[in-house]
C-alpha positions as a Markdown table, in Angstrom:
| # | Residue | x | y | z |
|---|---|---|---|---|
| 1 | Unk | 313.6 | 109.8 | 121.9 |
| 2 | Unk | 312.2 | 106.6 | 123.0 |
| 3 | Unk | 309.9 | 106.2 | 126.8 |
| 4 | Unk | 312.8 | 105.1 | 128.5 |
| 5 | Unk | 314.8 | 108.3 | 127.0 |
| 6 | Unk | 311.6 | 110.8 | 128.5 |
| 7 | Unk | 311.9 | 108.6 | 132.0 |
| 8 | Unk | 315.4 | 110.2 | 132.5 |
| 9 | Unk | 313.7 | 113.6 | 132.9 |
| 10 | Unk | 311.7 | 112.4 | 135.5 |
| 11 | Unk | 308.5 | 112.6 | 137.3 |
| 12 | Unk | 306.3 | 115.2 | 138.6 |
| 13 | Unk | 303.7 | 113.9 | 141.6 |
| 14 | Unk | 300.1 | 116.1 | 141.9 |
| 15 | Unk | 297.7 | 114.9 | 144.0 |
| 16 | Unk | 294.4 | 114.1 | 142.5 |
| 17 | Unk | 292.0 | 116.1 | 144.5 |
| 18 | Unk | 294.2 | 119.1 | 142.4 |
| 19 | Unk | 293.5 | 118.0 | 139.4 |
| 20 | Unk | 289.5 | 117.0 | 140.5 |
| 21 | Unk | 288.4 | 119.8 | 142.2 |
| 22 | Unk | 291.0 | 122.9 | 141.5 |
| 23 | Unk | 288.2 | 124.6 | 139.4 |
| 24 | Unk | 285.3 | 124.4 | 142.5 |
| 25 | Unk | 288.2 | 127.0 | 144.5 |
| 26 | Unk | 287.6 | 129.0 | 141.0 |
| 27 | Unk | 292.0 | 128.4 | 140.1 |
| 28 | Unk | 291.9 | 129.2 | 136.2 |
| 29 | Unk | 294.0 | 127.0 | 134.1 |
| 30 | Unk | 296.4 | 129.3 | 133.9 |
| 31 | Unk | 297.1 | 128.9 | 137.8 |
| 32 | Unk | 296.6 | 125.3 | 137.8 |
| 33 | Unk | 299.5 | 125.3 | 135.4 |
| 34 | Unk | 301.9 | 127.4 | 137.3 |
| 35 | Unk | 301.1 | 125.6 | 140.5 |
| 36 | Unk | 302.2 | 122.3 | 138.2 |
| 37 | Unk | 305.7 | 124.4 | 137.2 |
| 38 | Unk | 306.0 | 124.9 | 141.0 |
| 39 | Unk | 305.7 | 121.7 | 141.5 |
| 40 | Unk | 308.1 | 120.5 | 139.1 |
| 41 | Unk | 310.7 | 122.7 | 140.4 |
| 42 | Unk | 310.1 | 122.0 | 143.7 |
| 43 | Unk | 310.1 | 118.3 | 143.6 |
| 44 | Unk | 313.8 | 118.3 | 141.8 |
| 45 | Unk | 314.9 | 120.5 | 145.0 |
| 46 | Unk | 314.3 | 124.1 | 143.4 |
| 47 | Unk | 312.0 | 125.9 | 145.7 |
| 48 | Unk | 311.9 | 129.5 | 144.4 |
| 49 | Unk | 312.6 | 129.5 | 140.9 |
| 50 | Unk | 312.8 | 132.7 | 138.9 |
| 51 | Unk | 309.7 | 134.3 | 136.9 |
| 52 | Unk | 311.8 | 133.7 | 133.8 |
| 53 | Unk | 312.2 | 129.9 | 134.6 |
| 54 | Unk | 309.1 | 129.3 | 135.1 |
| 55 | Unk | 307.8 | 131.4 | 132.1 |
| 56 | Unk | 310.5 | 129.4 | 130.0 |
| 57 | Unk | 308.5 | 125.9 | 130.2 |
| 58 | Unk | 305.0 | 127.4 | 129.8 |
| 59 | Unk | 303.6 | 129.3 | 126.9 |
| 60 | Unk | 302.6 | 132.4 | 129.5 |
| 61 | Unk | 305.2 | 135.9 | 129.2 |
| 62 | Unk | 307.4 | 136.7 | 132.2 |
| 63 | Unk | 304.9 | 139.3 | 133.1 |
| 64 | Unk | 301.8 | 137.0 | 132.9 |
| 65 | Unk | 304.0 | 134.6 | 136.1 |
| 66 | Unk | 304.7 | 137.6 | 138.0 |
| 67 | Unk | 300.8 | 138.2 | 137.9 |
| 68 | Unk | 299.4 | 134.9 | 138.4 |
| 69 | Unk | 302.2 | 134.4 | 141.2 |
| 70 | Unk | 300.2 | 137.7 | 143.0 |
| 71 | Unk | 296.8 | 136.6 | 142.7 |
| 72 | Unk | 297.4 | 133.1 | 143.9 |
| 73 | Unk | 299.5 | 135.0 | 146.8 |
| 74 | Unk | 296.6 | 137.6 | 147.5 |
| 75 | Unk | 294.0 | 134.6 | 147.6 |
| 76 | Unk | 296.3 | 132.6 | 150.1 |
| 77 | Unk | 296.8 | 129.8 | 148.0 |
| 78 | Unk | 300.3 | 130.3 | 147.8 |
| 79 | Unk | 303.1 | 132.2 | 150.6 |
| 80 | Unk | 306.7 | 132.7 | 150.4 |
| 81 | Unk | 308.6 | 131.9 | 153.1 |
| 82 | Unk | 312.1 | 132.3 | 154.5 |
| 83 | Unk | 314.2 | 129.7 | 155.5 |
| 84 | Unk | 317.9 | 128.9 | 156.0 |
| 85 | Unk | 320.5 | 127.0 | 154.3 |
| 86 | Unk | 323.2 | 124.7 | 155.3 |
| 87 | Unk | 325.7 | 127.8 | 155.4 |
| 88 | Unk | 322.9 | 129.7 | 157.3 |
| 89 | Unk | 322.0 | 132.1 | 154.6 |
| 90 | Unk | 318.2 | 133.1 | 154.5 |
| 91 | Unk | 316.9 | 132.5 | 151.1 |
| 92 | Unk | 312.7 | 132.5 | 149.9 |
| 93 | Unk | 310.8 | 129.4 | 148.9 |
| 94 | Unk | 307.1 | 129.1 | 147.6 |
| 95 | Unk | 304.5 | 127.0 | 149.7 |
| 96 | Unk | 301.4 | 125.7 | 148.3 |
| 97 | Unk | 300.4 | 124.7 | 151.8 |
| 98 | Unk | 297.3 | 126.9 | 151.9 |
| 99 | Unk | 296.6 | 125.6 | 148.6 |
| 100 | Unk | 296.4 | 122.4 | 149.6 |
| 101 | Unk | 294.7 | 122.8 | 153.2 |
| 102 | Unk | 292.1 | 124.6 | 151.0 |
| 103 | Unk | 292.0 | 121.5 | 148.8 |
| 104 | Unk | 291.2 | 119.3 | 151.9 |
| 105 | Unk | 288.2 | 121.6 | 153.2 |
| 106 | Unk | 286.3 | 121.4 | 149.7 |
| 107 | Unk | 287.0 | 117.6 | 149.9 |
| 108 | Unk | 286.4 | 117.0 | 153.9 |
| 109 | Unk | 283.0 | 119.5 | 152.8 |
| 110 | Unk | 281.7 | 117.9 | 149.4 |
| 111 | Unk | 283.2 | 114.7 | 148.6 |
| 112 | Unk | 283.9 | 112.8 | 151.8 |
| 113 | Unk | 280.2 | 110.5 | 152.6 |
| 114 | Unk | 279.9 | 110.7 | 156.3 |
| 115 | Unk | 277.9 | 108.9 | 159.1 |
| 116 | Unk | 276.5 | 112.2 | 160.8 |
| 117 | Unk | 275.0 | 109.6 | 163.3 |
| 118 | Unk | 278.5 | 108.3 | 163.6 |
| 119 | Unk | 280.3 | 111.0 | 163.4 |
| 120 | Unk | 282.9 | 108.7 | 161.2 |
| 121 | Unk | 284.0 | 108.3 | 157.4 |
| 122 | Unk | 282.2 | 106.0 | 155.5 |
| 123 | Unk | 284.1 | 107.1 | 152.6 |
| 124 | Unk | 286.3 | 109.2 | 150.1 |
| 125 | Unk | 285.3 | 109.4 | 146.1 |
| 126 | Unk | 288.4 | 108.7 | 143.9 |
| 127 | Unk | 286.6 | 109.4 | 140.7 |
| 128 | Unk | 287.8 | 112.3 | 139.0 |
| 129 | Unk | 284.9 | 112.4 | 136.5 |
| 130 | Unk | 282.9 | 115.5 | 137.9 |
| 131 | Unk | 280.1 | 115.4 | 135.4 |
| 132 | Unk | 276.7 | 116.8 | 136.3 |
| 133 | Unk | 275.4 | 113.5 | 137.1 |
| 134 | Unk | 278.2 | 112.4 | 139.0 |
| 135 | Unk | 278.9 | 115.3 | 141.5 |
| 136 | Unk | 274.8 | 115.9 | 142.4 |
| 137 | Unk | 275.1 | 112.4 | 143.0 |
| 138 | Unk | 277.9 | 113.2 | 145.2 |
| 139 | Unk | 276.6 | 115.9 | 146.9 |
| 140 | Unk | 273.1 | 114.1 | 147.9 |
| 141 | Unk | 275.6 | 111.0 | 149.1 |
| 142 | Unk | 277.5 | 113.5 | 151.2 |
| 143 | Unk | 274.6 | 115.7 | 152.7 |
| 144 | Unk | 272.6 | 112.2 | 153.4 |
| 145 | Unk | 275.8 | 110.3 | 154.6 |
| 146 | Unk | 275.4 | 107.3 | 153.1 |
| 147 | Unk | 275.2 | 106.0 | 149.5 |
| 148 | Unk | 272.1 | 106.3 | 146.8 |
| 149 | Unk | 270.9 | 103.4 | 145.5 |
| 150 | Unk | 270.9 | 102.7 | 142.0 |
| 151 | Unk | 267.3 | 104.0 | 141.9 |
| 152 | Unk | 268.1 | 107.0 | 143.4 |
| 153 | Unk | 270.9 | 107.5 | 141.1 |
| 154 | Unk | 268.2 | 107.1 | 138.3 |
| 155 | Unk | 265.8 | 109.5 | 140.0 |
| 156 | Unk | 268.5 | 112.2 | 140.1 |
| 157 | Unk | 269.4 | 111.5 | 136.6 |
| 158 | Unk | 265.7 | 112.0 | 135.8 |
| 159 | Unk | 265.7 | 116.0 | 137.2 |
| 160 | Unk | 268.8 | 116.4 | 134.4 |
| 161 | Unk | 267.6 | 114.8 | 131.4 |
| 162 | Unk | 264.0 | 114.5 | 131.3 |
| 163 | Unk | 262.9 | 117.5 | 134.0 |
| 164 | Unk | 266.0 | 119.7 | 132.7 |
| 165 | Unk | 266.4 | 121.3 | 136.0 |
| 166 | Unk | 269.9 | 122.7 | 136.4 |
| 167 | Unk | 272.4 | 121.4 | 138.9 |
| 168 | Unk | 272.1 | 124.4 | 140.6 |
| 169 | Unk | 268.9 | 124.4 | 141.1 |
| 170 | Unk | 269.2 | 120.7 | 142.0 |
| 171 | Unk | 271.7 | 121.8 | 144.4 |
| 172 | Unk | 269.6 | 124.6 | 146.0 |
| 173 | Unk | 266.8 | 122.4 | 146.6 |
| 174 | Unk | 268.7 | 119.9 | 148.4 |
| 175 | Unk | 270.0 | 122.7 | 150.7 |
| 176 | Unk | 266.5 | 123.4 | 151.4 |
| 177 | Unk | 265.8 | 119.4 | 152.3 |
| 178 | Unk | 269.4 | 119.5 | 154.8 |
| 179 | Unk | 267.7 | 122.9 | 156.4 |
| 180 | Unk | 264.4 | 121.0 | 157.1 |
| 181 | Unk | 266.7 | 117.5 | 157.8 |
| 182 | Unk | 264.7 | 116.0 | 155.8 |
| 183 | Unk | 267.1 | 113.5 | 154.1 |
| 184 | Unk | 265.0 | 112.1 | 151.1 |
| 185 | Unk | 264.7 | 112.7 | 147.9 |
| 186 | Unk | 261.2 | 112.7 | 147.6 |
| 187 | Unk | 261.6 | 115.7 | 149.8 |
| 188 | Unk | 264.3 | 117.0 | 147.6 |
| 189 | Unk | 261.4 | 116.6 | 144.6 |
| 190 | Unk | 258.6 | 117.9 | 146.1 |
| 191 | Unk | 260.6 | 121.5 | 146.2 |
| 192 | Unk | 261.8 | 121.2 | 142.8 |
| 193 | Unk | 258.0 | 120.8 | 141.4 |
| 194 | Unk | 257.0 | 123.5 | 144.0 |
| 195 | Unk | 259.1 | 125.8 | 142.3 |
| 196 | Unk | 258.4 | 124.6 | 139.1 |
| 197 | Unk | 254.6 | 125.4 | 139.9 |
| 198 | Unk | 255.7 | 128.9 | 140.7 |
| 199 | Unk | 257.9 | 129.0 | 137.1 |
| 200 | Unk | 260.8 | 129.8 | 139.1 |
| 201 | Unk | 264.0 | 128.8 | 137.1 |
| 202 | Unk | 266.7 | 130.5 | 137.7 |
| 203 | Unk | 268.9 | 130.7 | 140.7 |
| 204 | Unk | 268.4 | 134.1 | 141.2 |
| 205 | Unk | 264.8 | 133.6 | 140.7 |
| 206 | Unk | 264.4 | 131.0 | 143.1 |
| 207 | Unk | 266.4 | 132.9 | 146.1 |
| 208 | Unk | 264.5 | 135.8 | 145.7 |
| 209 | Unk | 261.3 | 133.6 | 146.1 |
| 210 | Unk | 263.0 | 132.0 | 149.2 |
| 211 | Unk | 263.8 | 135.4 | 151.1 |
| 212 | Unk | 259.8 | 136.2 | 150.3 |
| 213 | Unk | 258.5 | 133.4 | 151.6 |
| 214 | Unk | 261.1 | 132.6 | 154.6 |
């Protein structure tokens, strides 16, 4: 078959804060990849297509759909609903509605950079690369609502690769800089060597030191 031949089969449209930031509402691959089927069937006018259908484009058993379909149902991601036909006969479709709302809180939470002075958008990452680097940068940028400089960027970089603090860590201090609005990083810093002083360096570690000392 040539490209042209694979065109005829058409397209399937996913929105890229799906394929960006699926894994931060903890969707396993697996899910990810049924939500895609539902797509797919959806978008060529078949709303509620049978376990077997579904089952027969993926490598996942009937039985491994019918369970995926009930956890993505029991953490609201995904409903049936009733609706009617032309002829007035009530039939089921699947809605990824919930999904997607869901979707738009993480990004309207971590990825939009806002003004909180403002009270306005600066902003909306389209960059799908969520590497360490890039999503602590993000975070700080959304938290601070504005942008980092270049040297800020560096200065974060700095706590990955030549401090070796985790991300998580990283990202636990700079909740403790938001709860003292004290938007700097050489605020965020300061706690990170703090703990480090106390050889706290785990998460666990470090919130039990916090509920101590608070």
């Amino acid at each position: 078959m040539q490209y042209n031949d694979y065109r005829a089969l058409g397209f399937t449209t996913l929105q890229n804060g799906l394929i960006a930031y699926y894994s931060k509402l903890n969707i396993s691959d697996a899910e990810l990849l049924l939500v895609i089927q539902l797509e797919a069937f959806n978008q060529r006018g078949e709303n509620f297509p049978s376990n077997e259908k579904i089952a027969a484009n993926t490598n996942l058993t009937v039985a491994d759909v019918g369970n995926i379909i009930q956890r993505l149902i029991d953490r609201d991601y995904l409903t049936i609903e009733q609706v009617k036909d032309s002829q007035d006969k009530i039939g089921n479709r699947y809605s990824l509605n919930k999904l997607y709302d869901a979707i738009d809180q993480y990004i309207d939470q971590n990825v939009l950079i806002k003004d909180k002075k403002r009270k306005k958008t600066i902003s909306v990452s389209d960059d799908l690369d969520n590497n360490p680097l890039n999503y602590l940068a993000r975070k700080v940028e959304v938290e601070f609502g504005r942008y980092l400089s270049p040297i800020e960027r560096e200065e974060v970089a700095q706590w990955l690769s030549v401090d070796h603090y985790t991300p998580e860590v990283i990202e636990l201090a700079l909740r403790e800089a938001v709860l003292s609005q004290a938007y700097s990083l050489k605020y965020i810093d300061r706690v990170l060597l703090n703990w480090q002083r106390h050889n706290l360096k785990t998460v666990d570690e470090i919130e039990r030191f916090l509920k101590r000392n608070r």
